[in-house]
Protein backbone atom coordinates (compact mmCIF):
# COMPACT_ATOMS: atom_id res chain seq x y z
CA UNK A 1 0.00 0.00 0.00
CA UNK A 2 1.35 3.45 -0.96
CA UNK A 3 2.43 5.69 1.90
CA UNK A 4 2.38 8.91 -0.10
CA UNK A 5 -0.28 10.83 -2.04
CA UNK A 6 -0.34 10.74 -5.84
CA UNK A 7 0.78 14.35 -5.69
CA UNK A 8 3.89 13.59 -3.61
CA UNK A 9 4.69 10.68 -5.93
CA UNK A 10 4.42 13.04 -8.94
CA UNK A 11 1.97 10.57 -10.43
CA UNK A 12 0.32 11.80 -13.65
CA UNK A 13 -3.09 11.23 -12.04
CA UNK A 14 -2.33 14.03 -9.61
CA UNK A 15 -3.02 16.28 -12.60
CA UNK A 16 -6.78 16.75 -12.76
CA UNK A 17 -6.81 17.26 -16.52
CA UNK A 18 -5.26 13.84 -16.96
CA UNK A 19 -8.08 12.31 -14.92
CA UNK A 20 -10.65 14.15 -17.02
CA UNK A 21 -8.98 12.96 -20.24
CA UNK A 22 -9.40 9.39 -19.02
CA UNK A 23 -13.02 9.94 -17.96
CA UNK A 24 -13.95 11.65 -21.24
CA UNK A 25 -11.89 9.45 -23.55
CA UNK A 26 -11.50 5.71 -24.17
CA UNK A 27 -14.70 3.68 -24.02
CA UNK A 28 -16.83 6.84 -23.87
CA UNK A 29 -15.17 8.67 -26.78
CA UNK A 30 -15.31 5.46 -28.83
CA UNK A 31 -19.06 5.19 -28.22
CA UNK A 32 -18.95 1.89 -26.33
CA UNK A 33 -20.59 3.57 -23.34
CA UNK A 34 -22.84 6.67 -23.38
CA UNK A 35 -21.69 9.97 -21.92
CA UNK A 36 -23.41 10.83 -18.65
CA UNK A 37 -24.90 13.97 -20.20
CA UNK A 38 -26.61 11.94 -22.94
CA UNK A 39 -27.92 9.47 -20.40
CA UNK A 40 -29.56 12.14 -18.26
CA UNK A 41 -30.77 14.05 -21.34
CA UNK A 42 -32.97 11.01 -22.10
CA UNK A 43 -34.98 11.77 -18.95
CA UNK A 44 -34.96 15.54 -19.39
CA UNK A 45 -32.33 16.28 -16.72
CA UNK A 46 -29.67 17.85 -18.91
CA UNK A 47 -28.46 20.38 -18.03
CA UNK A 48 -28.50 19.24 -14.43
CA UNK A 49 -29.79 22.04 -12.23
CA UNK A 50 -29.70 22.65 -8.48
CA UNK A 51 -32.80 22.59 -6.32
CA UNK A 52 -32.94 24.37 -2.97
CA UNK A 53 -29.55 24.65 -1.23
CA UNK A 54 -29.57 22.51 1.90
CA UNK A 55 -25.94 21.58 2.60
CA UNK A 56 -22.75 23.61 2.78
CA UNK A 57 -19.80 21.22 2.66
CA UNK A 58 -16.50 22.79 3.62
CA UNK A 59 -13.21 21.04 3.00
CA UNK A 60 -10.78 22.54 5.54
CA UNK A 61 -7.68 20.85 4.08
CA UNK A 62 -6.25 17.82 2.36
CA UNK A 63 -3.84 16.84 5.15
CA UNK A 64 -4.64 13.48 6.75
CA UNK A 65 -2.96 11.04 9.13
CA UNK A 66 -3.93 8.20 6.77
CA UNK A 67 -3.23 7.38 3.12
CA UNK A 68 -6.24 5.18 2.29
CA UNK A 69 -6.04 3.23 -0.94
CA UNK A 70 -9.31 4.57 -2.39
CA UNK A 71 -9.17 8.19 -1.22
CA UNK A 72 -10.92 10.49 -3.71
CA UNK A 73 -9.19 13.51 -2.11
CA UNK A 74 -5.67 12.07 -2.56
CA UNK A 75 -5.17 13.10 1.07
CA UNK A 76 -2.23 12.21 3.27
CA UNK A 77 0.35 13.53 5.74
CA UNK A 78 2.28 15.07 2.85
CA UNK A 79 -0.60 17.31 1.68
CA UNK A 80 -0.10 20.86 2.89
CA UNK A 81 -3.30 22.50 1.58
CA UNK A 82 -4.97 23.88 4.70
CA UNK A 83 -7.77 26.44 5.06
CA UNK A 84 -6.58 29.66 6.71
CA UNK A 85 -8.44 31.55 9.43
CA UNK A 86 -9.12 34.30 6.89
CA UNK A 87 -10.97 31.90 4.57
CA UNK A 88 -12.72 30.35 7.58
CA UNK A 89 -13.95 33.84 8.53
CA UNK A 90 -15.38 34.24 5.02
CA UNK A 91 -17.09 30.85 5.44
CA UNK A 92 -18.50 31.91 8.82
CA UNK A 93 -20.06 34.97 7.25
CA UNK A 94 -21.81 32.68 4.76
CA UNK A 95 -22.80 30.14 7.43
CA UNK A 96 -24.51 32.89 9.44
CA UNK A 97 -26.56 34.00 6.43
CA UNK A 98 -27.20 30.83 4.45
CA UNK A 99 -30.56 29.18 3.93
CA UNK A 100 -28.83 25.78 4.20
CA UNK A 101 -29.79 23.63 7.20
CA UNK A 102 -26.66 21.44 7.21
CA UNK A 103 -23.00 22.29 7.62
CA UNK A 104 -20.62 19.48 6.74
CA UNK A 105 -16.89 19.80 7.58
CA UNK A 106 -14.59 17.44 5.77
CA UNK A 107 -10.96 16.98 4.70
CA UNK A 108 -8.43 15.20 4.83
CA UNK A 109 -8.70 14.87 8.53
CA UNK A 110 -10.40 18.18 9.37
CA UNK A 111 -9.13 17.98 12.95
CA UNK A 112 -5.54 18.45 11.69
CA UNK A 113 -6.24 22.01 10.60
CA UNK A 114 -4.66 24.14 13.38
CA UNK A 115 -7.75 26.37 13.44
CA UNK A 116 -10.26 23.51 13.43
CA UNK A 117 -11.42 23.98 17.02
CA UNK A 118 -11.77 27.72 16.66
CA UNK A 119 -13.81 27.22 13.50
CA UNK A 120 -16.10 24.63 15.13
CA UNK A 121 -16.66 26.89 18.15
CA UNK A 122 -17.56 29.84 15.94
CA UNK A 123 -19.66 27.83 13.46
CA UNK A 124 -21.62 26.13 16.28
CA UNK A 125 -22.82 29.57 17.41
CA UNK A 126 -24.63 30.06 14.08
CA UNK A 127 -27.21 27.50 15.21
CA UNK A 128 -27.25 25.46 11.99
CA UNK A 129 -29.64 22.53 12.46
CA UNK A 130 -27.24 19.70 11.55
CA UNK A 131 -23.52 20.34 12.09
CA UNK A 132 -21.49 17.43 10.72
CA UNK A 133 -17.80 16.71 11.18
CA UNK A 134 -16.40 13.85 9.08
CA UNK A 135 -13.86 12.24 11.37
CA UNK A 136 -11.74 9.31 10.25
CA UNK A 137 -11.75 7.97 13.86
CA UNK A 138 -8.03 7.12 14.01
CA UNK A 139 -7.19 10.80 14.42
CA UNK A 140 -8.79 10.60 17.88
CA UNK A 141 -6.07 8.07 18.84
CA UNK A 142 -3.25 9.52 16.71
CA UNK A 143 -1.79 11.87 19.29
CA UNK A 144 -2.51 12.97 22.86
CA UNK A 145 -3.63 16.40 21.65
CA UNK A 146 -6.63 14.75 19.96
CA UNK A 147 -7.69 12.45 22.84
CA UNK A 148 -10.36 14.88 24.06
CA UNK A 149 -12.08 15.18 20.66
CA UNK A 150 -15.14 13.12 21.74
CA UNK A 151 -15.75 15.59 24.59
CA UNK A 152 -15.11 18.53 22.27
CA UNK A 153 -17.59 17.20 19.71
CA UNK A 154 -20.14 16.65 22.45
CA UNK A 155 -19.70 20.16 23.83
CA UNK A 156 -20.60 21.64 20.44
CA UNK A 157 -23.28 19.09 19.64
CA UNK A 158 -21.47 18.03 16.50
CA UNK A 159 -22.87 15.19 14.39
CA UNK A 160 -19.99 12.75 13.82
CA UNK A 161 -19.84 10.78 10.57
CA UNK A 162 -16.96 8.33 10.29
CA UNK A 163 -15.62 5.96 7.68
CA UNK A 164 -15.58 2.32 8.68
CA UNK A 165 -15.17 0.20 5.57
CA UNK A 166 -15.88 -3.04 7.39
CA UNK A 167 -16.51 -4.65 10.76
CA UNK A 168 -13.58 -7.00 10.24
CA UNK A 169 -9.94 -6.09 10.81
CA UNK A 170 -8.71 -7.60 7.52
CA UNK A 171 -10.96 -5.66 5.14
CA UNK A 172 -10.61 -2.38 7.00
CA UNK A 173 -6.82 -2.50 7.26
CA UNK A 174 -6.43 -3.55 3.64
CA UNK A 175 -8.18 -0.38 2.47
CA UNK A 176 -7.09 2.11 5.13
CA UNK A 177 -3.74 0.86 6.46
CA UNK A 178 -2.42 -1.46 9.11
CA UNK A 179 -3.68 -0.81 12.63
CA UNK A 180 -6.58 1.38 11.44
CA UNK A 181 -9.23 -1.10 12.55
CA UNK A 182 -8.02 -1.37 16.16
CA UNK A 183 -7.67 2.40 16.52
CA UNK A 184 -11.11 2.96 14.95
CA UNK A 185 -12.69 0.51 17.40
CA UNK A 186 -11.07 2.27 20.35
CA UNK A 187 -12.25 5.66 19.03
CA UNK A 188 -15.81 4.38 18.57
CA UNK A 189 -15.81 3.07 22.14
CA UNK A 190 -14.68 6.48 23.35
CA UNK A 191 -17.42 8.21 21.36
CA UNK A 192 -19.96 5.78 22.84
CA UNK A 193 -18.58 6.48 26.33
CA UNK A 194 -19.51 10.18 26.10
CA UNK A 195 -22.97 9.33 24.71
CA UNK A 196 -22.44 9.26 20.93
CA UNK A 197 -24.39 6.63 19.00
CA UNK A 198 -26.61 5.51 21.87
CA UNK A 199 -30.15 4.60 20.73
CA UNK A 200 -31.90 7.56 22.40
CA UNK A 201 -28.98 9.96 22.27
CA UNK A 202 -29.15 13.26 20.39
CA UNK A 203 -25.40 12.88 19.85
CA UNK A 204 -25.47 11.45 16.33
CA UNK A 205 -22.84 8.94 15.27
CA UNK A 206 -23.12 7.51 11.75
CA UNK A 207 -20.71 5.27 9.87
CA UNK A 208 -19.78 5.22 6.21
CA UNK A 209 -19.13 2.03 4.29
CA UNK A 210 -17.43 1.99 0.91
CA UNK A 211 -16.43 -1.16 -1.01
CA UNK A 212 -12.82 -2.26 -0.75
CA UNK A 213 -12.58 -3.33 -4.40
CA UNK A 214 -13.90 -2.63 -7.89
CA UNK A 215 -17.53 -3.41 -7.11
CA UNK A 216 -20.67 -1.57 -6.03
CA UNK A 217 -21.95 -1.48 -2.45
CA UNK A 218 -24.66 -3.93 -1.40
CA UNK A 219 -28.00 -3.03 0.16
CA UNK A 220 -27.52 -0.24 2.71
CA UNK A 221 -30.20 -1.42 5.16
CA UNK A 222 -28.93 -5.00 5.16
CA UNK A 223 -25.35 -3.88 5.68
CA UNK A 224 -26.37 -1.60 8.53
CA UNK A 225 -27.93 -4.61 10.26
CA UNK A 226 -24.76 -6.68 9.80
CA UNK A 227 -22.51 -3.87 11.04
CA UNK A 228 -24.71 -3.25 14.09
CA UNK A 229 -24.78 -6.92 15.03
CA UNK A 230 -21.05 -7.50 14.57
CA UNK A 231 -19.87 -4.31 16.29
CA UNK A 232 -22.20 -4.90 19.23
CA UNK A 233 -21.31 -8.57 19.66
CA UNK A 234 -17.58 -8.16 19.21
CA UNK A 235 -16.91 -4.76 20.76
CA UNK A 236 -20.08 -3.54 22.48
CA UNK A 237 -20.22 -0.59 20.04
CA UNK A 238 -23.39 1.23 19.01
CA UNK A 239 -24.04 3.75 16.25
CA UNK A 240 -27.07 5.24 14.52
CA UNK A 241 -26.96 4.78 10.73
CA UNK A 242 -24.70 3.27 8.13
CA UNK A 243 -24.28 5.11 4.82
CA UNK A 244 -23.23 2.97 1.86
CA UNK A 245 -21.19 5.01 -0.58
CA UNK A 246 -20.04 4.08 -4.09
CA UNK A 247 -16.37 4.72 -4.87
CA UNK A 248 -16.15 7.30 -7.66
CA UNK A 249 -13.51 6.72 -10.33
CA UNK A 250 -11.28 9.66 -9.48
CA UNK A 251 -7.92 10.26 -7.73
CA UNK A 252 -6.57 7.23 -5.85
CA UNK A 253 -9.55 5.02 -6.67
CA UNK A 254 -9.02 5.75 -10.36
CA UNK A 255 -5.34 4.90 -9.86
CA UNK A 256 -6.35 1.63 -8.17
CA UNK A 257 -8.79 0.78 -11.00
CA UNK A 258 -6.18 1.39 -13.69
CA UNK A 259 -3.37 -0.40 -11.82
CA UNK A 260 -5.59 -3.44 -11.19
CA UNK A 261 -6.88 -3.38 -14.80
CA UNK A 262 -10.43 -2.91 -13.59
CA UNK A 263 -11.17 0.55 -14.94
CA UNK A 264 -13.25 -0.43 -17.97
CA UNK A 265 -15.15 -3.19 -16.16
CA UNK A 266 -15.94 -0.80 -13.33
CA UNK A 267 -17.26 1.87 -15.72
CA UNK A 268 -19.40 -0.78 -17.42
CA UNK A 269 -20.74 -1.82 -14.00
CA UNK A 270 -21.59 1.78 -13.09
CA UNK A 271 -23.34 2.41 -16.41
CA UNK A 272 -25.20 -0.94 -16.19
CA UNK A 273 -26.43 -0.01 -12.72
CA UNK A 274 -27.51 3.50 -13.82
CA UNK A 275 -30.74 4.33 -12.03
CA UNK A 276 -32.69 7.24 -13.56
CA UNK A 277 -34.62 7.67 -10.30
CA UNK A 278 -31.38 8.64 -8.53
CA UNK A 279 -30.61 11.55 -10.87
CA UNK A 280 -33.01 14.06 -9.34
CA UNK A 281 -31.50 13.58 -5.87
CA UNK A 282 -27.78 13.54 -6.58
CA UNK A 283 -25.84 15.45 -3.96
CA UNK A 284 -24.93 18.43 -6.16
CA UNK A 285 -28.62 19.35 -6.46
CA UNK A 286 -28.73 20.51 -2.82
CA UNK A 287 -25.06 21.10 -1.90
CA UNK A 288 -22.29 23.63 -2.42
CA UNK A 289 -18.76 22.44 -1.76
CA UNK A 290 -16.08 24.91 -0.63
CA UNK A 291 -12.39 24.13 -0.96
CA UNK A 292 -9.58 24.94 1.53
CA UNK A 293 -8.74 28.02 -0.54
CA UNK A 294 -12.33 29.24 -0.81
CA UNK A 295 -13.30 28.14 -4.34
CA UNK A 296 -16.84 26.88 -4.90
CA UNK A 297 -17.77 23.53 -6.46
CA UNK A 298 -20.89 21.48 -7.15
CA UNK A 299 -19.60 18.68 -4.91
CA UNK A 300 -16.45 17.36 -3.22
CA UNK A 301 -15.73 15.16 -6.27
CA UNK A 302 -15.83 18.09 -8.69
CA UNK A 303 -13.57 19.89 -6.23
CA UNK A 304 -10.97 17.14 -6.55
CA UNK A 305 -11.22 17.40 -10.35
CA UNK A 306 -10.93 21.19 -10.07
CA UNK A 307 -14.23 21.72 -11.89
CA UNK A 308 -15.34 25.01 -10.34
CA UNK A 309 -19.01 26.02 -10.38
CA UNK A 310 -20.36 27.38 -13.67
CA UNK A 311 -21.45 30.66 -12.13
CA UNK A 312 -20.34 34.28 -12.03
CA UNK A 313 -19.76 33.60 -8.35
CA UNK A 314 -16.83 31.23 -8.01
CA UNK A 315 -15.29 32.13 -4.66
CA UNK A 316 -16.57 32.29 -1.09
CA UNK A 317 -15.63 35.97 -0.83
CA UNK A 318 -18.25 36.78 -3.50
CA UNK A 319 -20.84 34.27 -2.23
CA UNK A 320 -24.38 34.88 -3.44
CA UNK A 321 -26.86 32.05 -2.89
CA UNK A 322 -29.41 33.26 -5.46
CA UNK A 323 -26.82 33.54 -8.23
CA UNK A 324 -25.34 30.16 -7.31
CA UNK A 325 -28.73 28.49 -7.39
CA UNK A 326 -29.12 29.67 -10.97
CA UNK A 327 -26.33 27.57 -12.49
CA UNK A 328 -25.84 24.42 -14.52
CA UNK A 329 -24.04 21.66 -12.64
CA UNK A 330 -20.81 20.44 -14.23
CA UNK A 331 -20.88 16.74 -14.93
CA UNK A 332 -18.62 14.08 -16.39
CA UNK A 333 -18.47 10.29 -16.42
CA UNK A 334 -17.49 10.08 -12.70
CA UNK A 335 -21.12 11.13 -12.06
CA UNK A 336 -22.24 7.59 -12.92
CA UNK A 337 -20.97 6.73 -9.42
CA UNK A 338 -23.76 8.87 -7.93
CA UNK A 339 -26.55 7.27 -9.95
CA UNK A 340 -25.64 3.58 -9.77
CA UNK A 341 -28.05 1.27 -7.95
CA UNK A 342 -29.78 3.09 -5.11
CA UNK A 343 -27.60 6.15 -5.83
CA UNK A 344 -24.81 7.47 -3.67
CA UNK A 345 -24.06 10.67 -1.77
CA UNK A 346 -22.16 11.74 1.34
CA UNK A 347 -25.38 10.83 3.21
CA UNK A 348 -25.59 7.37 1.65
CA UNK A 349 -28.19 6.19 -0.88
CA UNK A 350 -30.46 8.76 -2.55
CA UNK A 351 -33.47 6.56 -3.41
CA UNK A 352 -35.59 4.33 -1.18
S1 LIG B 1 -10.22 8.42 2.81
FE1 LIG B 1 -10.41 9.89 4.50
S2 LIG B 1 -9.11 9.03 6.11
FE2 LIG B 1 -8.50 8.06 4.21
S3 LIG B 1 -6.80 9.29 3.39
FE3 LIG B 1 -8.71 10.07 2.47
S4 LIG B 1 -9.35 11.73 3.79
FE4 LIG B 1 -7.87 10.50 4.96
S1 LIG C 1 -20.13 13.61 -8.96
FE1 LIG C 1 -20.83 15.55 -8.14
S2 LIG C 1 -21.59 16.63 -9.94
FE2 LIG C 1 -21.52 14.49 -10.49
S3 LIG C 1 -23.59 13.71 -10.00
FE3 LIG C 1 -22.24 13.33 -8.25
S4 LIG C 1 -22.61 15.03 -6.90
FE4 LIG C 1 -23.32 15.63 -8.94
Coordinates of C-alpha atoms and ligand atoms in Angstrom, one line a residue, residues 36 48 248 282-284 298-299 301-302 329-332 334-335 338, ligand 2:
X36 CA -23.4 10.8 -18.7
X48 CA -28.5 19.2 -14.4
X248 CA -16.2 7.3 -7.7
X282 CA -27.8 13.5 -6.6
X283 CA -25.8 15.5 -4.0
X284 CA -24.9 18.4 -6.2
X298 CA -20.9 21.5 -7.2
X299 CA -19.6 18.7 -4.9
X301 CA -15.7 15.2 -6.3
X302 CA -15.8 18.1 -8.7
X329 CA -24.0 21.7 -12.6
X330 CA -20.8 20.4 -14.2
X331 CA -20.9 16.7 -14.9
X332 CA -18.6 14.1 -16.4
X334 CA -17.5 10.1 -12.7
X335 CA -21.1 11.1 -12.1
X338 CA -23.8 8.9 -7.9
Ligands
LIG2 S1 -20.1 13.6 -9.0 FE1 -20.8 15.5 -8.1 S2 -21.6 16.6 -9.9 FE2 -21.5 14.5 -10.5 S3 -23.6 13.7 -10.0 FE3 -22.2 13.3 -8.2 S4 -22.6 15.0 -6.9 FE4 -23.3 15.6 -8.9

